[in-house]
Coordinates of C-alpha atoms in Angstrom, one line a residue:
M1 CA 27.5 57.8 124.3
S2 CA 30.0 60.5 124.6
V3 CA 30.3 62.6 127.8
E4 CA 29.4 65.8 125.9
K5 CA 26.0 64.0 124.4
Q6 CA 25.2 63.1 128.2
R7 CA 25.6 66.5 129.2
L8 CA 23.3 67.8 126.8
K9 CA 20.5 66.0 128.7
D10 CA 21.2 68.4 131.6
K11 CA 19.8 71.7 130.2
N12 CA 21.6 73.5 133.2
W13 CA 25.2 73.1 131.3
L14 CA 23.5 75.4 128.9
N15 CA 23.3 78.3 131.5
W16 CA 26.5 79.7 130.6
G17 CA 27.7 80.3 127.0
P18 CA 29.2 82.7 124.5
Y19 CA 25.8 84.8 124.7
V20 CA 27.4 88.3 124.6
S21 CA 27.2 90.1 121.4
N22 CA 30.3 91.1 119.4
R23 CA 28.5 94.6 118.7
Q24 CA 25.7 96.0 120.5
W25 CA 26.2 99.7 119.1
G26 CA 24.7 100.4 115.7
N27 CA 21.4 98.3 116.2
V28 CA 17.7 99.1 116.1
R29 CA 16.9 98.2 119.8
E30 CA 19.5 100.6 121.1
D31 CA 18.5 103.5 118.7
Y32 CA 16.7 106.2 120.7
S33 CA 16.9 109.0 118.2
P34 CA 14.0 110.8 117.0
N35 CA 14.5 110.0 113.6
G36 CA 15.6 106.2 113.8
D37 CA 19.2 107.0 112.6
A38 CA 20.4 103.7 114.4
W39 CA 24.0 103.7 113.0
R40 CA 24.9 107.2 114.7
F41 CA 22.9 107.1 117.8
A42 CA 24.9 104.3 119.5
N43 CA 28.2 104.2 117.4
H44 CA 31.7 102.7 118.1
N45 CA 33.1 106.0 119.1
N46 CA 30.6 106.4 122.2
A47 CA 30.1 102.6 122.9
E48 CA 32.8 102.7 125.6
S49 CA 31.0 105.4 127.7
Y50 CA 26.9 104.3 126.6
A51 CA 25.5 101.9 129.0
Y52 CA 23.0 99.6 127.0
R53 CA 19.5 99.2 127.4
W54 CA 18.9 95.7 125.7
G55 CA 22.3 93.9 125.8
E56 CA 26.0 93.7 125.8
E57 CA 29.2 93.4 123.9
G58 CA 32.7 92.1 124.2
I59 CA 35.6 90.1 122.9
A60 CA 35.0 86.3 123.3
G61 CA 32.1 87.5 125.7
I62 CA 30.0 85.1 127.9
S63 CA 27.0 85.5 130.0
D64 CA 24.1 83.5 131.8
A65 CA 21.0 82.6 129.6
K66 CA 19.4 86.0 131.0
Q67 CA 22.5 88.0 130.8
L68 CA 22.5 89.3 134.3
F69 CA 26.2 88.6 134.6
C70 CA 28.7 89.1 131.5
F71 CA 32.6 88.5 131.2
A72 CA 34.9 89.3 128.3
L73 CA 38.6 90.0 127.5
S74 CA 39.9 93.3 126.8
F75 CA 43.5 94.3 125.8
W76 CA 45.9 97.1 125.7
N77 CA 49.2 97.3 123.7
K78 CA 50.4 100.6 125.4
N79 CA 50.0 102.4 121.7
D80 CA 46.0 102.5 121.4
E81 CA 44.3 105.8 122.7
R82 CA 41.6 103.3 124.0
V83 CA 41.5 100.1 125.4
K84 CA 40.5 97.0 122.9
E85 CA 37.6 95.9 124.7
R86 CA 35.1 95.9 121.5
L87 CA 35.7 94.7 117.8
F88 CA 36.1 97.4 115.6
G89 CA 34.3 97.8 112.1
L90 CA 32.5 100.5 109.9
S91 CA 29.1 101.3 110.3
N92 CA 26.6 101.2 107.5
P93 CA 27.1 104.9 106.4
Q94 CA 30.6 104.5 106.8
G95 CA 31.5 101.6 104.9
N96 CA 31.6 101.6 101.0
H97 CA 29.8 98.4 100.9
G98 CA 27.8 99.2 104.1
E99 CA 28.7 97.7 107.4
D100 CA 32.0 96.0 107.8
I101 CA 34.0 94.5 110.3
K102 CA 38.0 95.6 110.2
E103 CA 39.4 92.7 112.7
I104 CA 41.1 89.6 112.0
F105 CA 39.6 86.5 114.6
Y106 CA 38.8 83.0 114.0
Y107 CA 36.5 80.8 116.0
L108 CA 38.5 77.5 116.4
D109 CA 36.4 75.1 118.7
N110 CA 33.2 74.9 120.5
T111 CA 30.9 72.3 121.9
P112 CA 27.2 72.2 122.0
T113 CA 27.1 72.6 125.9
H114 CA 30.0 75.3 125.8
S115 CA 32.3 72.9 128.0
Y116 CA 34.9 73.8 126.2
M117 CA 35.4 77.1 123.8
K118 CA 38.5 78.3 121.7
M119 CA 39.0 81.3 119.5
V120 CA 42.1 83.4 118.3
Y121 CA 42.2 87.2 118.1
K122 CA 45.0 89.1 116.1
Y123 CA 45.9 92.0 118.0
P124 CA 48.3 94.6 116.3
I125 CA 51.4 95.5 118.3
N126 CA 51.5 98.9 117.0
K127 CA 48.8 101.7 116.9
F128 CA 45.5 100.2 115.5
P129 CA 44.5 102.0 112.1
Y130 CA 41.2 103.2 113.3
D131 CA 41.4 106.7 111.6
D132 CA 43.2 105.0 108.2
L133 CA 40.2 102.4 108.0
V134 CA 37.4 105.2 108.3
S135 CA 38.8 107.6 106.0
E136 CA 40.0 105.5 103.3
N137 CA 36.8 103.5 103.1
G138 CA 35.1 106.6 103.2
R139 CA 36.7 107.9 100.0
R140 CA 36.1 104.6 97.9
T141 CA 33.1 104.4 96.1
K142 CA 30.8 101.3 95.8
K143 CA 32.5 100.3 92.6
Q144 CA 35.8 100.0 94.3
P145 CA 36.8 97.1 96.3
E146 CA 36.7 97.7 100.3
Y147 CA 39.9 98.8 102.3
E148 CA 40.7 95.7 104.7
I149 CA 42.7 95.9 107.7
F150 CA 45.5 93.8 105.8
D151 CA 45.8 96.7 103.1
T152 CA 46.7 99.2 106.1
G153 CA 49.9 97.3 106.4
I154 CA 49.5 96.9 110.2
F155 CA 50.4 93.0 110.0
D156 CA 53.1 93.2 107.1
K157 CA 56.1 92.7 109.4
D158 CA 54.4 90.2 111.9
E159 CA 54.0 92.9 114.6
Y160 CA 51.1 91.4 116.2
F161 CA 49.8 89.4 119.0
D162 CA 47.9 85.9 118.4
I163 CA 45.8 85.9 121.5
F164 CA 44.3 82.2 122.1
I165 CA 41.2 82.6 124.4
E166 CA 39.8 79.4 125.8
Y167 CA 37.0 78.5 128.0
C168 CA 35.9 75.4 129.7
K169 CA 33.5 74.5 132.6
G170 CA 34.8 72.5 135.7
E171 CA 31.2 72.1 136.5
I172 CA 27.6 73.9 135.6
N173 CA 28.8 77.1 137.5
D174 CA 32.7 77.1 137.4
I175 CA 34.2 78.7 134.3
L176 CA 37.9 78.3 133.7
V177 CA 39.4 80.9 131.5
R178 CA 43.0 80.7 129.9
V179 CA 44.3 83.5 127.8
T180 CA 47.5 82.7 125.8
V181 CA 49.4 85.5 124.2
C182 CA 51.8 84.8 121.4
N183 CA 54.3 87.8 120.2
R184 CA 54.8 86.7 116.7
S185 CA 57.1 90.0 115.7
K186 CA 61.0 90.1 116.2
K187 CA 60.9 92.4 119.0
D188 CA 59.5 92.3 122.5
A189 CA 56.2 94.0 123.2
P190 CA 54.1 94.7 126.1
I191 CA 50.5 93.7 126.8
V192 CA 48.1 94.6 129.1
V193 CA 45.2 91.5 129.6
M194 CA 42.3 92.7 131.4
P195 CA 39.4 90.1 131.9
T196 CA 36.5 92.0 132.8
A197 CA 33.3 91.1 134.7
W198 CA 30.0 93.4 134.8
Y199 CA 26.3 93.2 135.2
R200 CA 24.0 94.3 132.3
N201 CA 22.4 97.4 133.4
N202 CA 18.9 96.4 134.0
W203 CA 18.3 98.9 137.0
K204 CA 18.2 102.4 135.8
W205 CA 15.2 102.1 133.6
G206 CA 12.6 102.4 136.1
Y207 CA 11.5 98.9 137.1
N208 CA 12.8 98.4 140.6
E209 CA 15.4 95.8 139.1
Y210 CA 18.0 94.5 141.7
Q211 CA 21.4 95.8 141.3
G212 CA 24.4 93.3 141.9
Q213 CA 28.0 94.5 142.8
L214 CA 31.6 93.6 142.3
E215 CA 33.7 94.1 145.3
D216 CA 37.2 93.8 146.1
S217 CA 37.8 90.5 148.4
H218 CA 41.7 89.9 148.5
E219 CA 44.8 89.6 146.4
G220 CA 43.8 87.9 143.2
C221 CA 40.1 87.7 144.2
I222 CA 36.9 89.7 143.3
D223 CA 33.6 88.9 145.1
I224 CA 30.3 88.4 143.0
K225 CA 27.6 89.5 144.7
H226 CA 24.0 89.1 143.0
D227 CA 21.1 87.1 144.5
S228 CA 20.2 85.4 141.0
V229 CA 23.9 84.7 139.7
A230 CA 25.4 81.5 140.7
L231 CA 29.0 82.2 140.2
K232 CA 30.5 84.2 143.4
K233 CA 34.3 84.4 143.1
F234 CA 36.4 85.8 140.3
Y235 CA 40.0 84.7 140.5
S236 CA 43.4 85.6 138.7
K237 CA 46.5 83.5 139.0
N238 CA 48.4 86.5 139.1
K239 CA 47.8 87.6 142.4
N240 CA 49.8 90.9 141.6
A241 CA 47.2 91.8 139.3
Q242 CA 45.7 95.4 140.0
R243 CA 41.8 95.1 140.6
A244 CA 40.0 98.2 139.6
F245 CA 36.1 98.9 139.7
C246 CA 33.6 101.5 138.0
D247 CA 30.0 101.1 137.2
N248 CA 28.2 100.1 134.1
E249 CA 26.5 103.6 133.8
T250 CA 26.6 106.2 130.8
N251 CA 29.0 108.9 131.1
N252 CA 26.5 111.8 130.5
P253 CA 28.9 114.4 131.0
K254 CA 31.2 113.2 128.4
L255 CA 28.7 112.5 125.8
Y256 CA 25.8 114.9 126.7
G257 CA 27.5 117.8 128.6
N258 CA 25.4 117.2 131.7
P259 CA 27.0 118.2 134.9
E260 CA 29.4 116.0 136.7
V261 CA 27.7 113.7 139.5
E262 CA 30.0 113.4 142.6
N263 CA 31.5 109.7 143.5
T264 CA 30.0 108.6 140.1
F265 CA 32.6 106.2 138.1
Y266 CA 31.2 105.5 134.8
K267 CA 31.4 102.6 132.1
D268 CA 34.6 104.1 130.6
G269 CA 36.2 104.7 133.9
I270 CA 38.8 101.6 133.7
N271 CA 39.6 102.6 129.9
D272 CA 40.4 106.1 131.2
Y273 CA 42.3 104.9 134.1
V274 CA 44.3 102.7 132.4
V275 CA 45.1 104.4 128.9
H276 CA 45.0 108.1 130.4
Q277 CA 45.8 107.6 133.9
K278 CA 42.8 109.6 135.1
N279 CA 41.1 109.2 138.6
T280 CA 38.1 107.4 137.1
I281 CA 38.0 104.1 139.2
N282 CA 36.3 103.6 142.6
P283 CA 38.5 104.3 145.7
E284 CA 36.4 102.2 147.7
R285 CA 36.6 99.4 145.2
K286 CA 33.4 98.3 144.4
G287 CA 31.1 98.8 141.5
S288 CA 28.8 96.9 138.9
K289 CA 32.0 96.4 136.4
A290 CA 35.4 95.2 137.5
S291 CA 38.7 94.1 135.9
F292 CA 41.9 92.4 136.5
I293 CA 44.9 94.6 135.2
V294 CA 47.9 92.2 134.2
E295 CA 50.6 93.7 132.5
A296 CA 53.6 91.6 130.6
D297 CA 56.3 91.9 128.4
V298 CA 56.0 89.4 125.8
K299 CA 59.6 88.1 124.3
A300 CA 59.8 88.0 120.5
G301 CA 58.5 84.6 119.3
Q302 CA 57.4 83.8 122.7
C303 CA 54.0 83.3 124.5
E304 CA 52.8 84.4 127.9
I305 CA 49.7 82.4 129.8
F306 CA 47.2 84.0 131.9
E307 CA 44.7 81.9 133.9
F308 CA 41.1 83.1 135.5
R309 CA 38.6 81.6 137.1
L310 CA 34.7 82.2 137.9
A311 CA 33.5 80.1 140.7
P312 CA 30.5 79.5 142.8
N313 CA 32.1 79.6 145.9
E314 CA 35.6 80.3 147.8
M315 CA 38.6 78.2 146.9
E316 CA 41.9 77.6 148.7
D317 CA 43.7 77.0 145.5
P318 CA 41.6 78.2 142.4
F319 CA 44.3 76.7 140.0
Y320 CA 45.5 73.4 141.5
D321 CA 43.2 71.3 139.1
F322 CA 43.3 73.9 136.2
E323 CA 45.1 71.9 133.7
N324 CA 43.7 68.5 134.4
I325 CA 40.0 70.2 133.8
F326 CA 41.2 71.7 130.5
S327 CA 42.8 68.6 129.2
T328 CA 39.6 66.5 130.0
R329 CA 37.2 69.1 128.2
I330 CA 39.5 69.2 125.0
S331 CA 39.7 65.3 125.2
E332 CA 35.8 65.1 125.6
A333 CA 35.2 67.5 122.9
D334 CA 37.5 65.4 120.5
E335 CA 35.4 62.4 121.4
F336 CA 32.0 64.0 120.8
Y337 CA 33.3 65.2 117.4
G338 CA 34.8 62.1 116.7
D339 CA 31.5 60.3 117.1
I340 CA 29.7 62.7 114.8
Q341 CA 32.6 62.4 112.1
Q342 CA 33.0 58.8 111.7
D343 CA 32.0 59.1 108.0
V344 CA 34.1 62.1 107.0
P345 CA 36.9 61.0 105.0
N346 CA 40.1 62.9 105.9
E347 CA 41.4 65.3 108.7
D348 CA 41.3 68.4 106.7
E349 CA 37.6 67.9 106.1
K350 CA 37.1 67.1 109.8
N351 CA 38.7 70.2 110.7
V352 CA 36.6 72.4 108.5
Q353 CA 33.4 70.9 109.4
R354 CA 34.4 71.1 113.2
Q355 CA 35.6 74.8 112.8
A356 CA 32.2 75.5 110.8
F357 CA 30.3 74.1 114.1
A358 CA 32.4 76.0 116.0
G359 CA 31.4 79.3 114.2
L360 CA 27.5 78.3 114.7
L361 CA 28.0 77.8 118.6
W362 CA 29.9 80.8 119.1
N363 CA 27.1 83.0 117.3
K364 CA 24.6 82.1 119.9
Q365 CA 23.5 85.5 121.3
F366 CA 21.3 86.8 124.1
Y367 CA 18.8 88.7 122.3
H368 CA 16.4 91.3 124.2
Y369 CA 13.8 93.5 122.5
N370 CA 10.4 94.5 124.0
V371 CA 8.9 96.7 121.0
G372 CA 6.3 98.1 123.1
K373 CA 8.9 99.6 126.0
W374 CA 11.0 100.3 123.2
L375 CA 8.3 102.3 121.3
K376 CA 6.9 104.3 124.4
G377 CA 10.1 104.2 126.5
D378 CA 10.6 103.4 130.2
P379 CA 9.7 105.2 133.3
N380 CA 13.3 106.5 133.6
H381 CA 14.1 106.6 130.1
E382 CA 11.8 108.2 127.6
A383 CA 11.9 107.4 124.0
P384 CA 12.4 110.9 122.3
R385 CA 10.2 110.1 119.5
D386 CA 6.8 111.0 118.4
F387 CA 5.0 107.7 119.0
E388 CA 2.0 108.5 117.2
N389 CA 4.1 109.2 113.8
Y390 CA 7.0 106.9 114.1
V391 CA 6.8 103.8 111.8
R392 CA 9.3 101.2 112.6
N393 CA 7.7 98.2 114.0
T394 CA 4.8 99.7 115.2
E395 CA 2.6 96.9 114.6
W396 CA 4.5 94.7 116.4
E397 CA 4.0 96.2 120.1
H398 CA 3.3 92.5 121.4
L399 CA 6.8 91.3 120.4
H400 CA 8.8 90.1 123.5
N401 CA 12.1 88.8 122.9
K402 CA 14.3 87.5 125.7
D403 CA 16.2 84.4 124.6
I404 CA 19.2 82.8 123.5
I405 CA 19.1 82.7 119.6
S406 CA 21.3 81.9 116.6
M407 CA 22.4 85.0 114.9
P408 CA 23.8 85.4 111.3
D409 CA 26.7 87.0 112.9
K410 CA 27.2 88.5 115.9
W411 CA 29.1 91.4 114.5
E412 CA 27.8 92.2 111.1
Y413 CA 24.3 91.0 111.9
P414 CA 23.7 90.8 115.7
W415 CA 19.9 90.5 115.3
Y416 CA 18.1 87.3 114.1
A417 CA 16.6 86.8 110.8
T418 CA 13.8 84.3 110.8
W419 CA 14.9 82.7 107.5
D420 CA 18.6 82.6 108.0
L421 CA 18.0 81.0 111.3
A422 CA 16.0 78.1 109.5
F423 CA 19.2 77.7 107.5
H424 CA 21.2 77.6 110.9
C425 CA 19.2 74.8 112.4
V426 CA 19.9 72.0 109.7
P427 CA 23.6 71.9 111.0
Y428 CA 22.7 72.4 114.4
A429 CA 20.3 69.3 114.4
I430 CA 23.7 67.3 113.7
I431 CA 25.2 68.3 116.8
D432 CA 22.3 69.4 119.0
G433 CA 18.5 68.4 117.9
D434 CA 17.0 69.9 120.9
F435 CA 18.4 73.5 120.4
A436 CA 17.6 73.2 116.6
K437 CA 13.9 72.3 117.3
N438 CA 13.5 74.8 120.1
Q439 CA 14.7 77.7 117.7
L440 CA 12.4 76.5 115.1
L441 CA 9.5 76.5 117.7
L442 CA 10.6 79.9 119.4
L443 CA 9.8 81.9 116.4
T444 CA 6.3 80.6 116.3
K445 CA 5.4 81.5 119.9
E446 CA 2.7 84.2 120.4
W447 CA 5.5 86.6 121.6
Y448 CA 7.0 86.4 118.3
M449 CA 4.5 85.5 115.5
H450 CA 2.1 88.3 114.7
P451 CA -1.4 87.1 115.4
N452 CA -2.3 87.5 111.9
G453 CA 0.3 84.7 111.3
Q454 CA 3.2 86.5 109.9
M455 CA 6.8 85.8 111.3
P456 CA 9.1 88.3 112.5
A457 CA 11.6 89.1 109.9
Y458 CA 14.5 91.2 111.5
E459 CA 14.6 94.2 113.7
W460 CA 15.2 96.7 111.1
N461 CA 11.8 95.8 109.9
L462 CA 9.8 93.1 111.4
S463 CA 7.1 93.3 108.9
D464 CA 9.5 92.6 106.0
V465 CA 8.4 89.4 104.1
N466 CA 11.5 86.6 103.7
P467 CA 11.5 83.4 101.7
P468 CA 9.1 80.9 103.5
V469 CA 11.7 78.1 104.2
H470 CA 10.5 77.3 108.0
A471 CA 8.5 74.4 107.0
W472 CA 11.6 73.0 104.9
S473 CA 13.8 73.6 107.8
C474 CA 11.5 71.9 110.2
F475 CA 11.3 68.7 108.3
R476 CA 15.0 68.3 107.7
V477 CA 15.6 69.0 111.3
F478 CA 13.0 66.2 112.1
K479 CA 14.5 63.8 109.9
I480 CA 17.9 64.3 111.0
D481 CA 16.8 64.1 114.7
E482 CA 15.1 61.0 114.1
K483 CA 18.2 59.5 112.5
T484 CA 20.2 60.6 115.4
N485 CA 17.9 59.5 118.1
G486 CA 16.2 56.5 116.6
K487 CA 12.7 57.7 117.2
P488 CA 10.6 60.5 115.5
D489 CA 9.7 63.6 117.5
L490 CA 6.1 63.8 116.6
L491 CA 5.2 66.4 119.4
F492 CA 7.6 68.9 117.6
L493 CA 6.5 68.1 114.3
E494 CA 2.7 68.7 115.3
K495 CA 3.7 71.6 117.3
V496 CA 5.5 73.6 114.7
F497 CA 2.7 72.2 111.6
Q498 CA 0.0 73.8 113.6
K499 CA 1.5 77.2 113.7
L500 CA 2.8 76.9 110.4
L501 CA -0.7 76.7 109.2
L502 CA -1.4 80.0 110.4
N503 CA 1.7 81.3 108.6
F504 CA 0.7 79.7 105.3
T505 CA -2.5 81.3 105.6
W506 CA -1.0 84.7 106.1
W507 CA 1.1 84.2 102.9
V508 CA -2.1 83.3 101.0
N509 CA -4.1 86.4 102.4
R510 CA -1.4 88.9 102.0
K511 CA 0.8 88.2 99.3
D512 CA -1.3 87.0 96.6
K513 CA -1.9 90.5 95.5
N514 CA -4.8 89.4 92.8
G515 CA -6.0 86.3 94.0
K516 CA -4.4 84.6 91.0
N517 CA -1.8 82.6 93.2
I518 CA 0.9 84.9 91.9
F519 CA 3.2 85.8 95.0
G520 CA 5.7 88.6 95.0
G521 CA 7.3 91.5 96.9
G522 CA 9.3 91.2 100.2
F523 CA 12.8 90.4 100.3
L524 CA 12.7 87.3 98.8
G525 CA 16.3 86.0 98.1
L526 CA 17.7 88.4 95.3
D527 CA 16.7 91.9 96.7
N528 CA 20.6 92.4 97.4
I529 CA 21.2 92.9 93.9
G530 CA 18.1 94.0 92.9
A531 CA 17.6 97.3 90.7
F532 CA 14.4 98.0 92.5
D533 CA 13.1 98.0 96.3
R534 CA 10.5 95.7 95.9
N535 CA 8.8 96.6 99.7
M536 CA 8.2 100.2 98.4
T537 CA 4.8 101.3 97.8
L538 CA 4.3 102.6 94.2
K539 CA 1.9 105.6 93.4
D540 CA -1.3 105.4 91.8
G541 CA -1.9 101.8 93.1
E542 CA 0.7 100.6 90.6
H543 CA 2.9 97.5 91.6
L544 CA 5.9 95.8 90.3
E545 CA 4.9 92.2 88.2
Q546 CA 7.1 89.6 89.8
A547 CA 7.0 86.0 90.2
D548 CA 9.6 84.7 92.3
G549 CA 7.5 84.7 95.5
T550 CA 5.4 82.2 93.5
S551 CA 8.3 79.5 93.5
W552 CA 8.9 79.9 97.2
M553 CA 5.3 79.4 97.9
A554 CA 5.2 76.2 95.7
M555 CA 7.8 74.8 97.9
Y556 CA 6.0 76.0 100.9
A557 CA 3.1 74.0 99.7
L558 CA 5.2 70.9 99.0
N559 CA 7.2 71.0 102.3
M560 CA 3.7 71.4 104.4
M561 CA 2.2 68.5 102.3
R562 CA 5.3 66.3 103.4
I563 CA 5.2 67.2 107.0
A564 CA 1.4 66.3 106.7
M565 CA 2.2 63.2 104.8
E566 CA 4.8 62.2 107.7
L567 CA 2.1 62.9 110.4
A568 CA -0.7 60.8 108.6
Q569 CA 1.3 57.7 108.9
Y570 CA 0.8 58.1 112.9
Y571 CA -2.6 60.1 112.8
Q572 CA -5.0 59.7 110.1
V573 CA -6.8 63.2 110.4
Y574 CA -3.7 64.4 108.4
E575 CA -4.4 62.9 105.3
D576 CA -6.9 65.6 104.4
M577 CA -4.2 68.5 104.9
A578 CA -1.8 66.5 102.8
I579 CA -4.3 66.5 99.9
K580 CA -5.0 70.2 100.5
F581 CA -1.4 71.3 100.1
F582 CA -0.8 69.4 97.1
E583 CA -4.0 71.1 95.7
H584 CA -2.3 74.5 96.7
Y585 CA 1.0 73.2 94.9
L586 CA -1.3 72.7 91.8

């Protein structure tokens, strides 16, 4: 058994991972507008100054599983008008084909415990074409192709940095960070590398939550002070790196014209200090957000390496074993995937599959959404909406999500989608069966599933109806896990079967409009290219005749029958259930 597979038995290794979203702005959870305009309320332009309520974002960001403490990388090419601390893209109203990321990055490697992770981000040396991308896409119609970042010519002369970002874990609470900046151009170019640590703001909403501090320690070191965070020291190998501090607080004077508050250093303080040389960092050298500021001139065609460490205690030399630990973790990752890919015929296919697994693993995200609090507001943060007449997700006040969940994509779709997740779990079962099973069970928990049996769809409309593929995924994951571990996890299959009975009954009661076993409506697979909104209520009791839901329900019935037949091999009581679902299919 590989070392990485052994590590999977200790769930503490999963306490730290790539759980920070690539985009927190423009989602429903952060929308406190009176009219539900989520794309404009929190947007890319105000994100650097706005403290989020429900999560965080960053480039190659990591956090603990409760997202108390976050870490991500920021960069500045000395040409942009803002630090590159979040990935840029167009909102849904801006894009001629909807929301669309306008950056180039690739996930290269990741292990199930995140003991080793690697990605590359391509950062232009010249001024990033924010305005060009917004204006040109705004001019184009839906019938025209999207205007991509390559179309701007920003990469034409290879005037960009390849920034390789690698993480590995020395131990459960010991995280090593290596950033390799390669200048692909024919001229020397400056770069500012800013590893940034901060606390998610969970203290200002009126619940008396504990607030941690980041404080200056000594050259090359920042103290991490939080009772519930095991990391205590933040090190930079470059001891000449400047240390800058501010607070993860909304800049209300900038965004809303509120009066300045003395001795307040807002979330955008480090950005304004670096780019505009403003006095916006805390001279007392403490705060809830902190960065090392490391400057370098990278020679044409050459690379510079920057090393950092998040450690559980004081270390006399935090970097003495750096290379050995990285080499070991990379070797263990090779061993893990070597075991899995024994039947993959060639190196190209192995590389494609391994990067696909990396994409899955990098797209885990801490997802927090308490619908009741979001609708009604917090003691110190009122929701500026008419609760009685607001419509979005009002039937889901019971829903309280605060978990690590597999996302469709942490930028374009940084919220879970139940039927997408069901598909994610099948390949997940190959590399981490427990995670796959727990994800499938999670969506059936009481704080997710509606009391009437409906599963939450996605945050834009939790009541939407998606294809019922959960049973199919559960059975596939069960069989893959059985093959991997040599024994069936009957407890998992029984647990999920009981909850799926509730969901199947909801389908029968709610979507069979005329009681004739004809199912339709909802977002059932082809609505992205449909001519009609099939969830829309028509006037005078009219409804669209449609049948694709019936095929999904036939599949659902057969999948439930297969699960019942599998369980009937061990428990005779399930034989009647198998017959029941066969009759449903007929």
